[in-house]
Short mmCIF file of C-alpha atoms in Angstrom, two decimals:
data_model
loop_
_atom_site.label_atom_id
_atom_site.label_comp_id
_atom_site.label_asym_id
_atom_site.label_seq_id
_atom_site.Cartn_x
_atom_site.Cartn_y
_atom_site.Cartn_z
CA MET A 1 -56.19 -0.24 -38.59
CA LEU A 2 -57.64 -3.55 -39.69
CA SER A 3 -60.99 -3.18 -38.02
CA SER A 4 -62.44 -6.66 -37.99
CA LYS A 5 -61.54 -10.28 -37.55
CA PHE A 6 -62.62 -10.95 -41.12
CA GLN A 7 -60.22 -8.39 -42.49
CA ILE A 8 -57.31 -9.67 -40.45
CA LEU A 9 -57.94 -13.30 -41.30
CA LYS A 10 -58.33 -12.39 -44.95
CA LEU A 11 -54.98 -10.70 -44.73
CA LEU A 12 -53.34 -14.06 -44.09
CA SER A 13 -55.55 -16.20 -46.27
CA HIS A 14 -53.21 -16.10 -49.26
CA THR A 15 -51.58 -19.42 -49.98
CA ARG A 16 -48.43 -18.19 -51.66
CA LYS A 17 -45.25 -19.50 -50.08
CA THR A 18 -42.86 -17.16 -48.38
CA LYS A 19 -39.28 -17.42 -47.27
CA PRO A 20 -38.70 -18.77 -43.76
CA PHE A 21 -38.67 -16.02 -41.17
CA ILE A 22 -36.54 -16.09 -38.07
CA PHE A 23 -37.43 -13.51 -35.46
CA LEU A 24 -34.31 -12.16 -33.78
CA TYR A 25 -35.48 -11.94 -30.21
CA HIS A 26 -32.22 -12.37 -28.40
CA PRO A 27 -30.39 -9.35 -27.01
CA LEU A 28 -27.84 -9.07 -29.78
CA CYS A 29 -25.07 -6.94 -28.47
CA THR A 30 -23.46 -3.72 -29.58
CA MET A 31 -20.11 -2.06 -29.85
CA THR A 32 -19.09 1.41 -28.85
CA ASP A 33 -15.64 1.47 -30.39
CA SER A 34 -17.16 2.30 -33.73
CA THR A 35 -15.70 5.75 -33.79
CA GLN A 36 -12.25 4.24 -34.01
CA LEU A 37 -13.04 2.52 -37.26
CA THR A 38 -13.20 3.85 -40.79
CA GLU A 39 -14.85 2.29 -43.79
CA SER A 40 -11.47 0.78 -44.71
CA PRO A 41 -9.41 0.65 -41.49
CA GLU A 42 -5.66 0.48 -41.74
CA LEU A 43 -4.83 -3.11 -40.91
CA PRO A 44 -2.05 -3.89 -38.42
CA SER A 45 1.04 -5.70 -39.63
CA TRP A 46 0.07 -9.02 -38.06
CA ILE A 47 -2.95 -9.33 -40.35
CA LYS A 48 -2.04 -10.66 -43.78
CA PHE A 49 -4.19 -12.61 -46.20
CA SER A 50 -1.54 -15.32 -46.26
CA ASP A 51 2.20 -15.62 -45.93
CA THR A 52 2.55 -16.70 -49.55
CA GLN A 53 -0.23 -14.91 -51.38
CA ASN A 54 -1.29 -11.34 -51.89
CA PRO A 55 -4.64 -10.24 -50.48
CA SER A 56 -7.56 -10.74 -52.78
CA ASN A 57 -9.18 -7.70 -54.30
CA PRO A 58 -11.56 -5.90 -51.97
CA ASP A 59 -15.17 -6.92 -52.38
CA SER A 60 -17.08 -4.42 -54.44
CA ASP A 61 -19.86 -4.47 -51.84
CA ASP A 62 -17.59 -3.06 -49.11
CA ASP A 63 -18.17 0.62 -49.81
CA PHE A 64 -21.60 0.31 -51.37
CA VAL A 65 -24.37 2.40 -49.82
CA ILE A 66 -27.93 2.47 -51.15
CA PRO A 67 -28.20 5.85 -52.94
CA SER A 68 -31.23 6.99 -50.94
CA LEU A 69 -29.21 6.55 -47.73
CA ALA A 70 -25.86 7.85 -48.95
CA GLY A 71 -26.33 11.37 -47.61
CA TRP A 72 -27.25 10.16 -44.14
CA VAL A 73 -24.33 7.75 -43.98
CA ASP A 74 -21.75 10.13 -45.43
CA ASN A 75 -22.73 12.97 -43.11
CA HIS A 76 -21.47 10.89 -40.19
CA LYS A 77 -17.73 11.38 -39.81
CA PHE A 78 -15.92 8.22 -38.78
CA HIS A 79 -13.07 8.05 -36.32
CA ASP A 80 -9.90 6.56 -37.85
CA HIS A 81 -8.85 3.25 -36.26
CA SER A 82 -5.18 3.98 -36.89
CA LYS A 83 -5.19 7.62 -35.68
CA VAL A 84 -6.87 8.02 -32.32
CA VAL A 85 -6.36 11.80 -32.36
CA LYS A 86 -8.56 12.29 -35.43
CA GLN A 87 -11.73 14.30 -34.76
CA MET A 88 -14.90 12.26 -34.16
CA LEU A 89 -16.96 15.31 -35.00
CA SER A 90 -16.19 18.75 -36.32
CA GLU A 91 -15.01 21.23 -33.68
CA ASN A 92 -18.25 23.16 -34.06
CA THR A 93 -20.48 20.28 -32.98
CA GLU A 94 -18.18 18.24 -30.73
CA THR A 95 -19.52 18.01 -27.20
CA GLN A 96 -17.57 17.80 -23.98
CA VAL A 97 -18.59 14.16 -23.66
CA ASP A 98 -17.22 13.48 -27.16
CA LYS A 99 -13.92 15.19 -26.37
CA ILE A 100 -13.42 13.20 -23.18
CA SER A 101 -14.50 10.04 -25.00
CA LYS A 102 -11.67 10.55 -27.50
CA ILE A 103 -9.17 10.46 -24.66
CA LEU A 104 -10.79 7.38 -23.16
CA LYS A 105 -10.78 5.54 -26.49
CA ASN A 106 -7.10 4.77 -26.00
CA TRP A 107 -6.42 1.45 -24.31
CA TYR A 108 -5.47 1.87 -20.64
CA PRO A 109 -4.13 -1.00 -18.52
CA SER A 110 -5.94 0.26 -15.41
CA PRO A 111 -8.54 2.84 -14.29
CA ASP A 112 -5.76 4.83 -12.64
CA ASN A 113 -4.05 5.21 -16.01
CA ALA A 114 -7.32 6.41 -17.55
CA ALA A 115 -7.84 8.88 -14.68
CA GLU A 116 -4.28 10.16 -15.09
CA ALA A 117 -4.91 10.76 -18.79
CA LEU A 118 -7.83 13.02 -17.85
CA ASN A 119 -5.84 14.98 -15.27
CA GLY A 120 -4.75 18.32 -16.62
CA SER A 121 -7.16 18.05 -19.53
CA GLY A 122 -8.98 21.15 -18.38
CA PHE A 123 -12.36 19.47 -18.10
CA ILE A 124 -14.48 20.17 -15.04
CA ALA A 125 -16.45 17.28 -13.59
CA SER A 126 -20.17 17.50 -12.96
CA ASN A 127 -22.74 14.88 -12.06
CA SER A 128 -24.39 15.16 -15.48
CA LEU A 129 -21.07 14.82 -17.33
CA VAL A 130 -20.02 11.77 -15.31
CA GLU A 131 -23.48 10.25 -15.71
CA GLN A 132 -23.33 10.40 -19.50
CA LEU A 133 -19.76 9.08 -19.63
CA LEU A 134 -20.65 6.15 -17.37
CA LYS A 135 -23.58 5.38 -19.61
CA ARG A 136 -21.42 5.53 -22.74
CA PHE A 137 -18.77 3.23 -21.25
CA SER A 138 -21.14 1.07 -19.23
CA ASN A 139 -19.67 -2.15 -20.63
CA ASP A 140 -16.06 -1.01 -20.52
CA TRP A 141 -15.24 -0.80 -16.83
CA VAL A 142 -11.65 0.48 -17.07
CA PRO A 143 -12.42 3.89 -18.67
CA ALA A 144 -15.69 4.09 -16.70
CA PHE A 145 -13.93 3.66 -13.36
CA GLY A 146 -11.17 5.95 -14.63
CA VAL A 147 -13.76 8.72 -15.14
CA PHE A 148 -15.26 7.98 -11.74
CA THR A 149 -11.82 8.18 -10.06
CA TRP A 150 -10.78 11.32 -11.95
CA ALA A 151 -13.96 13.20 -11.06
CA LYS A 152 -13.76 12.19 -7.40
CA MET A 153 -10.27 13.70 -7.14
CA GLN A 154 -11.42 17.14 -8.28
CA THR A 155 -11.73 19.81 -5.63
CA GLY A 156 -15.30 20.65 -4.69
CA TYR A 157 -16.82 17.73 -6.56
CA ARG A 158 -18.80 14.89 -4.97
CA HIS A 159 -20.47 11.94 -6.66
CA SER A 160 -24.20 11.59 -6.12
CA PRO A 161 -25.53 8.33 -4.62
CA GLU A 162 -27.00 7.53 -8.03
CA LEU A 163 -23.58 7.72 -9.68
CA TYR A 164 -22.14 5.41 -7.04
CA ASP A 165 -24.97 2.98 -7.81
CA SER A 166 -24.21 3.19 -11.53
CA MET A 167 -20.54 2.49 -10.90
CA VAL A 168 -21.38 -0.47 -8.67
CA ASP A 169 -23.50 -1.88 -11.49
CA ILE A 170 -20.79 -1.38 -14.12
CA LEU A 171 -18.17 -3.08 -11.94
CA GLY A 172 -20.58 -5.89 -11.15
CA LYS A 173 -21.30 -6.40 -14.84
CA ALA A 174 -17.55 -6.76 -15.40
CA GLU A 175 -17.38 -9.17 -12.43
CA GLN A 176 -14.96 -6.91 -10.58
CA PHE A 177 -16.52 -7.88 -7.27
CA HIS A 178 -13.54 -7.07 -5.08
CA THR A 179 -13.76 -3.46 -6.29
CA VAL A 180 -17.56 -3.55 -5.95
CA TRP A 181 -17.28 -4.29 -2.24
CA GLU A 182 -14.61 -1.62 -1.80
CA LEU A 183 -16.98 0.90 -3.37
CA VAL A 184 -19.89 -0.24 -1.20
CA GLU A 185 -17.72 0.19 1.89
CA GLU A 186 -16.81 3.68 0.69
CA MET A 187 -20.48 4.51 0.20
CA ASN A 188 -21.23 3.24 3.68
CA GLU A 189 -18.62 5.54 5.17
CA LEU A 190 -20.22 8.50 3.41
CA GLY A 191 -23.41 7.78 5.35
CA GLY A 192 -26.77 7.06 3.78
CA TYR A 193 -25.37 6.31 0.34
CA VAL A 194 -26.04 2.57 0.46
CA THR A 195 -29.70 1.79 -0.21
CA LEU A 196 -31.74 -1.18 -1.34
CA VAL A 197 -31.06 -0.01 -4.91
CA THR A 198 -27.33 -0.43 -4.27
CA MET A 199 -27.62 -3.85 -2.71
CA SER A 200 -30.08 -4.96 -5.38
CA LYS A 201 -27.45 -4.22 -8.01
CA VAL A 202 -24.85 -6.17 -6.02
CA MET A 203 -27.10 -9.20 -5.56
CA ARG A 204 -28.29 -9.19 -9.16
CA ARG A 205 -24.77 -8.94 -10.59
CA LEU A 206 -23.51 -11.72 -8.32
CA ALA A 207 -26.41 -13.92 -9.44
CA LYS A 208 -25.77 -13.01 -13.08
CA ALA A 209 -22.18 -14.19 -12.66
CA GLY A 210 -23.42 -17.50 -11.27
CA LYS A 211 -22.24 -16.60 -7.78
CA TYR A 212 -25.49 -17.64 -6.12
CA LYS A 213 -24.06 -18.30 -2.66
CA GLU A 214 -22.28 -14.94 -2.68
CA ALA A 215 -25.55 -13.23 -3.63
CA ILE A 216 -27.27 -14.89 -0.67
CA GLU A 217 -24.39 -13.89 1.60
CA ALA A 218 -24.74 -10.28 0.42
CA PHE A 219 -28.37 -10.43 1.57
CA ARG A 220 -27.36 -11.90 4.92
CA LYS A 221 -25.10 -8.94 5.70
CA ILE A 222 -27.33 -6.29 4.17
CA GLU A 223 -28.10 -4.74 7.55
CA MET A 224 -24.41 -3.90 8.01
CA PHE A 225 -24.95 -1.20 5.41
CA GLY A 226 -28.13 0.20 6.90
CA VAL A 227 -30.52 -1.64 4.57
CA SER A 228 -33.42 -3.58 6.07
CA LYS A 229 -33.53 -7.34 5.76
CA ASP A 230 -37.24 -7.40 5.03
CA THR A 231 -39.83 -8.76 2.60
CA THR A 232 -38.86 -6.39 -0.19
CA SER A 233 -35.12 -7.11 -0.05
CA MET A 234 -35.73 -10.86 0.22
CA ASN A 235 -37.99 -10.73 -2.82
CA VAL A 236 -35.27 -8.88 -4.73
CA LEU A 237 -32.77 -11.62 -3.89
CA MET A 238 -35.16 -14.40 -4.84
CA ASP A 239 -36.07 -12.64 -8.08
CA ALA A 240 -32.38 -12.22 -8.96
CA LEU A 241 -31.74 -15.93 -8.38
CA VAL A 242 -34.79 -16.96 -10.40
CA LYS A 243 -33.96 -14.73 -13.35
CA GLU A 244 -30.46 -16.18 -13.52
CA GLY A 245 -31.65 -19.78 -13.52
CA SER A 246 -31.39 -20.81 -9.87
CA VAL A 247 -34.94 -21.22 -8.61
CA GLU A 248 -33.65 -23.95 -6.29
CA ASP A 249 -31.51 -21.41 -4.42
CA ALA A 250 -34.45 -18.99 -4.37
CA HIS A 251 -36.56 -21.73 -2.78
CA ASP A 252 -33.85 -22.36 -0.19
CA VAL A 253 -33.91 -18.65 0.69
CA PHE A 254 -37.70 -18.88 1.04
CA LEU A 255 -37.43 -21.88 3.39
CA THR A 256 -34.64 -20.30 5.43
CA PHE A 257 -36.24 -16.94 6.07
CA LYS A 258 -40.01 -17.54 5.88
CA LYS A 259 -40.33 -17.81 9.67
CA VAL A 260 -38.48 -14.57 10.38
CA ILE A 261 -39.44 -12.39 7.39
CA PRO A 262 -43.10 -11.76 6.48
CA LEU A 263 -44.14 -13.21 3.13
CA SER A 264 -46.12 -11.46 0.41
CA ALA A 265 -48.04 -12.47 -2.69
CA HIS A 266 -45.00 -11.37 -4.71
CA THR A 267 -42.80 -13.83 -2.78
CA PHE A 268 -44.92 -16.71 -4.05
CA ASN A 269 -45.18 -15.24 -7.54
CA VAL A 270 -41.39 -15.16 -7.78
CA LEU A 271 -41.30 -18.88 -6.98
CA ILE A 272 -44.15 -19.66 -9.38
CA HIS A 273 -42.31 -17.76 -12.12
CA GLY A 274 -39.05 -19.57 -11.33
CA TRP A 275 -40.54 -23.06 -11.35
CA CYS A 276 -42.47 -22.32 -14.56
CA LYS A 277 -39.32 -20.96 -16.17
CA ALA A 278 -37.49 -24.16 -15.16
CA ARG A 279 -40.42 -26.19 -16.59
CA LYS A 280 -41.08 -27.80 -13.23
CA LEU A 281 -44.80 -27.19 -13.29
CA ASP A 282 -45.60 -29.54 -10.40
CA HIS A 283 -43.42 -27.37 -8.16
CA ALA A 284 -45.11 -24.26 -9.54
CA LYS A 285 -48.55 -25.67 -8.73
CA LYS A 286 -47.35 -26.52 -5.20
CA ALA A 287 -46.14 -22.92 -4.80
CA MET A 288 -49.56 -21.66 -5.89
CA GLU A 289 -51.24 -23.95 -3.35
CA ASP A 290 -48.91 -22.63 -0.62
CA MET A 291 -49.78 -19.12 -1.74
CA GLU A 292 -53.46 -19.77 -1.10
CA LYS A 293 -52.73 -21.47 2.24
CA HIS A 294 -50.97 -18.30 3.36
CA GLY A 295 -54.04 -16.25 2.53
CA PHE A 296 -52.96 -14.83 -0.83
CA GLN A 297 -55.03 -15.21 -3.99
CA PRO A 298 -53.28 -16.05 -7.27
CA ASP A 299 -53.40 -13.01 -9.54
CA VAL A 300 -52.96 -12.33 -13.24
CA PHE A 301 -49.18 -12.62 -12.87
CA SER A 302 -49.50 -16.06 -11.27
CA TYR A 303 -51.66 -17.42 -14.06
CA THR A 304 -49.60 -15.72 -16.79
CA CYS A 305 -46.52 -17.61 -15.58
CA PHE A 306 -48.30 -20.90 -16.29
CA ILE A 307 -49.56 -19.61 -19.62
CA GLY A 308 -46.01 -18.68 -20.60
CA ALA A 309 -44.77 -22.14 -19.64
CA TYR A 310 -47.44 -23.91 -21.67
CA CYS A 311 -46.80 -21.56 -24.60
CA ARG A 312 -43.13 -22.54 -24.59
CA GLU A 313 -44.25 -26.18 -24.82
CA LYS A 314 -46.78 -25.24 -27.55
CA ASP A 315 -49.50 -26.87 -25.48
CA PHE A 316 -52.23 -24.44 -26.42
CA ARG A 317 -55.06 -26.62 -25.07
CA LYS A 318 -53.67 -26.12 -21.58
CA VAL A 319 -53.28 -22.43 -22.33
CA ASP A 320 -57.00 -22.27 -23.10
CA LYS A 321 -57.74 -24.19 -19.91
CA ILE A 322 -55.82 -21.66 -17.83
CA LEU A 323 -57.64 -18.79 -19.53
CA GLU A 324 -60.96 -20.44 -18.69
CA GLU A 325 -59.89 -20.90 -15.08
CA MET A 326 -58.98 -17.21 -14.92
CA LYS A 327 -62.41 -16.33 -16.27
CA ASP A 328 -64.15 -18.53 -13.68
CA LYS A 329 -62.23 -16.86 -10.88
CA GLY A 330 -62.82 -13.36 -12.17
CA CYS A 331 -59.15 -12.80 -12.94
CA ARG A 332 -58.96 -10.73 -16.10
CA PRO A 333 -56.02 -11.40 -18.49
CA SER A 334 -53.69 -8.46 -19.02
CA GLU A 335 -52.06 -7.08 -22.15
CA VAL A 336 -48.99 -9.13 -21.21
CA THR A 337 -51.04 -12.32 -21.05
CA TYR A 338 -52.53 -11.78 -24.50
CA THR A 339 -49.17 -10.75 -25.96
CA ILE A 340 -47.50 -13.95 -24.74
CA VAL A 341 -50.23 -16.13 -26.27
CA MET A 342 -50.28 -14.20 -29.57
CA HIS A 343 -46.52 -14.33 -29.86
CA ALA A 344 -46.35 -18.05 -29.12
CA LEU A 345 -49.02 -18.83 -31.70
CA GLY A 346 -47.17 -16.69 -34.23
CA LYS A 347 -43.92 -18.55 -33.58
CA ALA A 348 -45.82 -21.80 -34.06
CA LYS A 349 -47.05 -20.42 -37.42
CA ARG A 350 -50.66 -20.60 -36.25
CA PHE A 351 -51.29 -17.12 -37.58
CA ASN A 352 -55.07 -17.15 -37.77
CA GLU A 353 -55.37 -18.34 -34.18
CA ALA A 354 -52.94 -15.65 -33.08
CA LEU A 355 -55.09 -12.99 -34.66
CA GLU A 356 -58.18 -14.57 -33.08
CA VAL A 357 -56.55 -13.85 -29.72
CA TYR A 358 -56.21 -10.22 -30.75
CA GLU A 359 -59.92 -10.06 -31.54
CA LYS A 360 -60.78 -11.80 -28.26
CA MET A 361 -58.67 -9.30 -26.38
CA LYS A 362 -60.57 -6.40 -27.90
CA ARG A 363 -63.92 -8.03 -27.16
CA ASN A 364 -62.91 -8.39 -23.52
CA GLY A 365 -62.22 -4.67 -23.29
CA CYS A 366 -58.43 -4.94 -23.11
CA VAL A 367 -57.04 -1.90 -24.92
CA PRO A 368 -54.15 -2.72 -27.31
CA ASP A 369 -50.84 -1.18 -26.36
CA ALA A 370 -47.45 -0.98 -28.08
CA SER A 371 -46.55 -4.55 -27.09
CA ILE A 372 -49.72 -5.90 -28.70
CA TYR A 373 -48.98 -4.00 -31.91
CA SER A 374 -45.42 -5.34 -31.84
CA SER A 375 -46.78 -8.87 -31.64
CA LEU A 376 -49.08 -8.20 -34.58
CA ILE A 377 -46.12 -6.90 -36.57
CA PHE A 378 -44.14 -10.00 -35.61
CA ILE A 379 -46.94 -12.34 -36.66
CA LEU A 380 -47.40 -10.64 -40.01
CA GLY A 381 -43.65 -10.48 -40.60
CA LYS A 382 -43.19 -14.14 -39.75
CA SER A 383 -45.91 -15.03 -42.23
CA GLY A 384 -44.06 -13.03 -44.89
CA ARG A 385 -46.64 -10.22 -45.05
CA LEU A 386 -44.16 -7.36 -44.68
CA LYS A 387 -46.37 -4.76 -46.34
CA ASP A 388 -49.19 -5.56 -43.93
CA ALA A 389 -46.76 -5.45 -41.00
CA ARG A 390 -45.73 -1.98 -42.17
CA ASP A 391 -49.39 -0.95 -42.41
CA ILE A 392 -49.94 -1.97 -38.79
CA PHE A 393 -46.83 0.00 -37.83
CA GLU A 394 -48.06 3.11 -39.63
CA ASP A 395 -51.55 2.79 -38.14
CA MET A 396 -50.34 2.91 -34.54
CA THR A 397 -50.05 6.69 -34.35
CA LYS A 398 -53.51 7.07 -35.92
CA GLN A 399 -54.87 5.00 -33.06
CA GLY A 400 -53.08 7.19 -30.52
CA ILE A 401 -50.44 4.55 -29.67
CA SER A 402 -46.85 5.78 -29.53
CA ARG A 403 -44.30 3.56 -31.21
CA ASP A 404 -41.59 2.44 -28.82
CA ALA A 405 -38.20 0.78 -29.30
CA LEU A 406 -39.75 -2.70 -29.24
CA THR A 407 -42.08 -1.79 -32.11
CA TYR A 408 -39.24 -0.40 -34.21
CA ASN A 409 -36.97 -3.33 -33.35
CA THR A 410 -39.60 -5.87 -34.36
CA LEU A 411 -40.14 -4.36 -37.79
CA ILE A 412 -36.40 -3.78 -38.33
CA SER A 413 -35.82 -7.47 -37.55
CA CYS A 414 -38.50 -8.44 -40.07
CA TYR A 415 -36.81 -6.42 -42.79
CA CYS A 416 -33.33 -7.67 -41.92
CA VAL A 417 -34.29 -11.34 -41.99
CA HIS A 418 -35.65 -10.79 -45.49
CA LEU A 419 -32.50 -8.77 -46.34
CA GLN A 420 -34.53 -5.65 -47.18
CA GLU A 421 -31.60 -3.38 -46.50
CA GLU A 422 -33.08 -0.06 -47.55
CA ALA A 423 -36.32 -0.51 -45.60
CA ALA A 424 -34.45 -1.57 -42.44
CA MET A 425 -31.99 1.32 -42.57
CA LYS A 426 -34.71 3.86 -43.32
CA LEU A 427 -36.59 2.61 -40.29
CA LEU A 428 -33.52 3.29 -38.13
CA GLN A 429 -33.38 6.76 -39.66
CA GLN A 430 -37.08 7.28 -38.89
CA MET A 431 -36.44 6.10 -35.34
CA GLU A 432 -33.82 8.83 -35.02
CA GLU A 433 -36.20 11.45 -36.42
CA ASP A 434 -38.96 10.34 -34.03
CA THR A 435 -36.54 10.72 -31.08
CA CYS A 436 -37.13 7.09 -30.16
CA LYS A 437 -33.80 6.01 -28.70
CA PRO A 438 -32.39 2.77 -30.14
CA ASN A 439 -31.24 0.08 -27.74
CA LEU A 440 -29.12 -3.05 -27.82
CA LYS A 441 -31.68 -5.05 -29.79
CA THR A 442 -32.01 -2.42 -32.50
CA TYR A 443 -28.59 -2.88 -34.02
CA GLY A 444 -28.02 -6.64 -33.83
CA PRO A 445 -30.16 -7.58 -36.86
CA LEU A 446 -28.73 -4.63 -38.83
CA LEU A 447 -25.13 -5.64 -38.10
CA LYS A 448 -25.86 -9.25 -38.98
CA MET A 449 -27.42 -8.17 -42.27
CA CYS A 450 -24.37 -6.01 -43.09
CA CYS A 451 -22.10 -8.99 -42.48
CA GLN A 452 -24.26 -11.14 -44.75
CA LYS A 453 -24.27 -8.54 -47.54
CA LYS A 454 -20.64 -7.49 -46.95
CA ARG A 455 -21.62 -3.84 -46.47
CA MET A 456 -18.53 -2.77 -44.54
CA LYS A 457 -19.06 0.97 -44.90
CA VAL A 458 -22.61 0.69 -43.58
CA LEU A 459 -21.45 -1.65 -40.81
CA TYR A 460 -18.95 0.90 -39.51
CA PHE A 461 -21.56 3.61 -39.84
CA LEU A 462 -23.86 1.55 -37.61
CA LEU A 463 -21.13 1.03 -35.03
CA ASP A 464 -20.52 4.77 -34.98
CA HIS A 465 -24.27 5.40 -34.71
CA MET A 466 -24.43 3.08 -31.70
CA PHE A 467 -21.60 4.86 -29.92
CA ARG A 468 -23.30 8.21 -30.40
CA ASN A 469 -26.42 6.75 -28.82
CA ASP A 470 -24.38 5.74 -25.75
CA ILE A 471 -24.89 2.03 -26.38
CA SER A 472 -21.97 0.19 -24.90
CA PRO A 473 -20.52 -3.11 -26.15
CA GLU A 474 -21.03 -6.59 -24.83
CA VAL A 475 -19.31 -9.81 -25.73
CA GLY A 476 -22.29 -10.82 -27.89
CA THR A 477 -21.69 -7.94 -30.29
CA TYR A 478 -18.15 -9.01 -30.98
CA SER A 479 -19.23 -12.65 -31.30
CA LEU A 480 -21.89 -11.62 -33.80
CA LEU A 481 -19.40 -9.63 -35.85
CA VAL A 482 -16.61 -12.22 -35.75
CA HIS A 483 -19.00 -15.02 -36.74
CA GLY A 484 -20.66 -13.00 -39.48
CA LEU A 485 -17.42 -11.71 -40.96
CA CYS A 486 -15.76 -15.13 -40.84
CA LYS A 487 -18.66 -16.67 -42.74
CA ASN A 488 -18.25 -14.11 -45.50
CA GLY A 489 -14.47 -14.20 -45.76
CA LYS A 490 -13.79 -10.86 -44.01
CA LEU A 491 -11.13 -12.40 -41.78
CA GLU A 492 -9.06 -9.22 -41.42
CA HIS A 493 -12.01 -7.35 -39.95
CA ALA A 494 -12.97 -10.35 -37.81
CA CYS A 495 -9.46 -10.32 -36.32
CA LEU A 496 -9.77 -6.64 -35.43
CA PHE A 497 -13.02 -7.17 -33.58
CA PHE A 498 -11.61 -10.21 -31.78
CA GLU A 499 -8.66 -8.13 -30.62
CA GLN A 500 -10.89 -5.33 -29.39
CA MET A 501 -12.97 -7.83 -27.43
CA VAL A 502 -9.90 -9.08 -25.57
CA LEU A 503 -8.47 -5.60 -25.01
CA LYS A 504 -11.72 -4.68 -23.28
CA GLY A 505 -11.26 -7.50 -20.80
CA MET A 506 -13.84 -9.82 -22.36
CA VAL A 507 -13.27 -13.53 -22.85
CA PRO A 508 -14.35 -14.74 -26.32
CA LYS A 509 -16.55 -17.81 -26.45
CA ASP A 510 -14.83 -21.02 -27.51
CA CYS A 511 -17.02 -21.31 -30.61
CA THR A 512 -16.03 -17.77 -31.69
CA TYR A 513 -12.33 -18.52 -31.21
CA LYS A 514 -12.62 -21.86 -33.02
CA MET A 515 -14.40 -20.37 -36.02
CA LEU A 516 -11.83 -17.60 -36.42
CA MET A 517 -8.89 -19.98 -36.04
CA GLU A 518 -10.32 -22.35 -38.64
CA GLY A 519 -10.80 -19.45 -41.04
CA LEU A 520 -7.24 -18.22 -40.56
CA GLU A 521 -5.89 -21.75 -40.96
CA GLY A 522 -7.79 -22.16 -44.21
CA LYS A 523 -6.28 -18.95 -45.62
CA SER A 524 -2.75 -19.70 -44.33
CA MET A 525 -2.76 -16.49 -42.28
CA THR A 526 -0.04 -17.75 -39.94
CA LYS A 527 0.91 -14.48 -38.24
CA ALA A 528 -2.70 -13.56 -37.58
CA LYS A 529 -3.38 -17.07 -36.26
CA GLU A 530 -0.49 -16.80 -33.80
CA HIS A 531 -1.68 -13.38 -32.67
CA ILE A 532 -5.23 -14.62 -32.08
CA GLU A 533 -3.87 -17.61 -30.12
CA ASN A 534 -1.90 -15.23 -27.89
CA LEU A 535 -4.93 -12.99 -27.40
CA MET A 536 -7.13 -15.92 -26.37
CA SER A 537 -4.51 -17.18 -23.96
CA ARG A 538 -4.20 -13.71 -22.48
CA ALA A 539 -7.98 -13.40 -22.03
CA GLN A 540 -8.25 -16.80 -20.33
CA ASN A 541 -5.29 -16.13 -18.03
CA ASN A 542 -6.65 -12.75 -16.98
CA LYS A 543 -10.04 -14.31 -16.22
CA ALA A 544 -8.44 -17.05 -14.15
CA LYS A 545 -6.46 -14.48 -12.14
CA GLU A 546 -9.61 -12.47 -11.46
CA HIS A 547 -11.41 -15.54 -10.09
CA ILE A 548 -8.45 -16.45 -7.89
CA TYR A 549 -8.25 -12.87 -6.64
#
């Protein structure tokens, strides 16, 4: 570990220019249908390079794999897009979850059709089996609810309350709220199945879908399901509204219920966080004043909300002022506080000051954790010092700090932005060896890099790798792939991912649709263009029907 401020500052004292670094901090999404795709999938008849020209020769980069990674990539067997019955794994290593997944990889128009496909398959449902399948298909509600329905029909089997909660969350994520309420009613009839966890998932998913009034109404009738309308449940509702950008509604809830439901310090902190997030700092200060009037003292969370707001505005003088105020009031900054300041300074390219914060943190007796190390890696990576970022990464275990997914993701992003393909992929391999489970943010930078470098074989390997790690797709994954492949002329593959997005009940963003259509128009791919138009129309119509229903 770099043991002193002098060493760290010296690390960044070089004046050589580096390439711009963009830290991929957004939750880039993933795709589980990878096992249906080969390195060179058989293209459907509607995809043609043009109606008058022959397809251009395949790019030589398509099947290229860095030699040092070839064994790892080739040992993964891909599932053929054109032959659903092909083995995903050899019979010797194929698990029950994999076998059922193969059945569910077909497209089913409804959960009942998926459940029917599983009937007579010979599989026996268990809570652990259903749990893993729901996790694997967590962003694909039709097969997930098909599994749930199939298992429930088996003699002697009963879903646990936790599985019901998982299914409620999956349906809510897909905005299938009519079915959500049917399931909640069913849970209520079973007696004791509906808990605050259940209703929290309902309220959060309604808020996520922008259905703020419906989320509030769910709270109003929470007692119908045996859940207390108390401080905790009100705070959950307010937090859900704040996180989804409606602090005004959260404040209305506060005003409506404050005379009948006891308030807590957390109630005020939720409002402070919401107003700071909305950059309405006068309202946040008023909430802090109200907090004190009600007998609660602002804590480290309260102050950190303001620090985060000023960091977003790059007003570091006010950040210092808040830190001084905390010191005067005996409120010690936390690891989160320091991480936010370090990260903001790093994004502002004030690297030396960021590392000064690290030194200050240590002087104040705040022990560095994985998030602090991740920020250090980010700062060094953003400054172009990738070797030093790697040294920090390697030093973590020597200091007794376990590397988590955030740490890996940060360094992987650094490598991907600088297109250091081998280093990024080897880090994913090391992550696998260290039994550190990848998440949604792990794969986004890797997929984007593959699109940039036209590494189609590696891209499909990554999609397969994601599926095996039970990481389910979201619309952002498909958008990422369609955009990236369009930019690099891989229109056939972009069309396939667009189609899969629609078949999974997702509605492509207008910008994604527009980019693909412009690409197809430019290459005179008339049949493909017509097919994409029909798919988009279908997705929009289905969404409209769902909202009406």
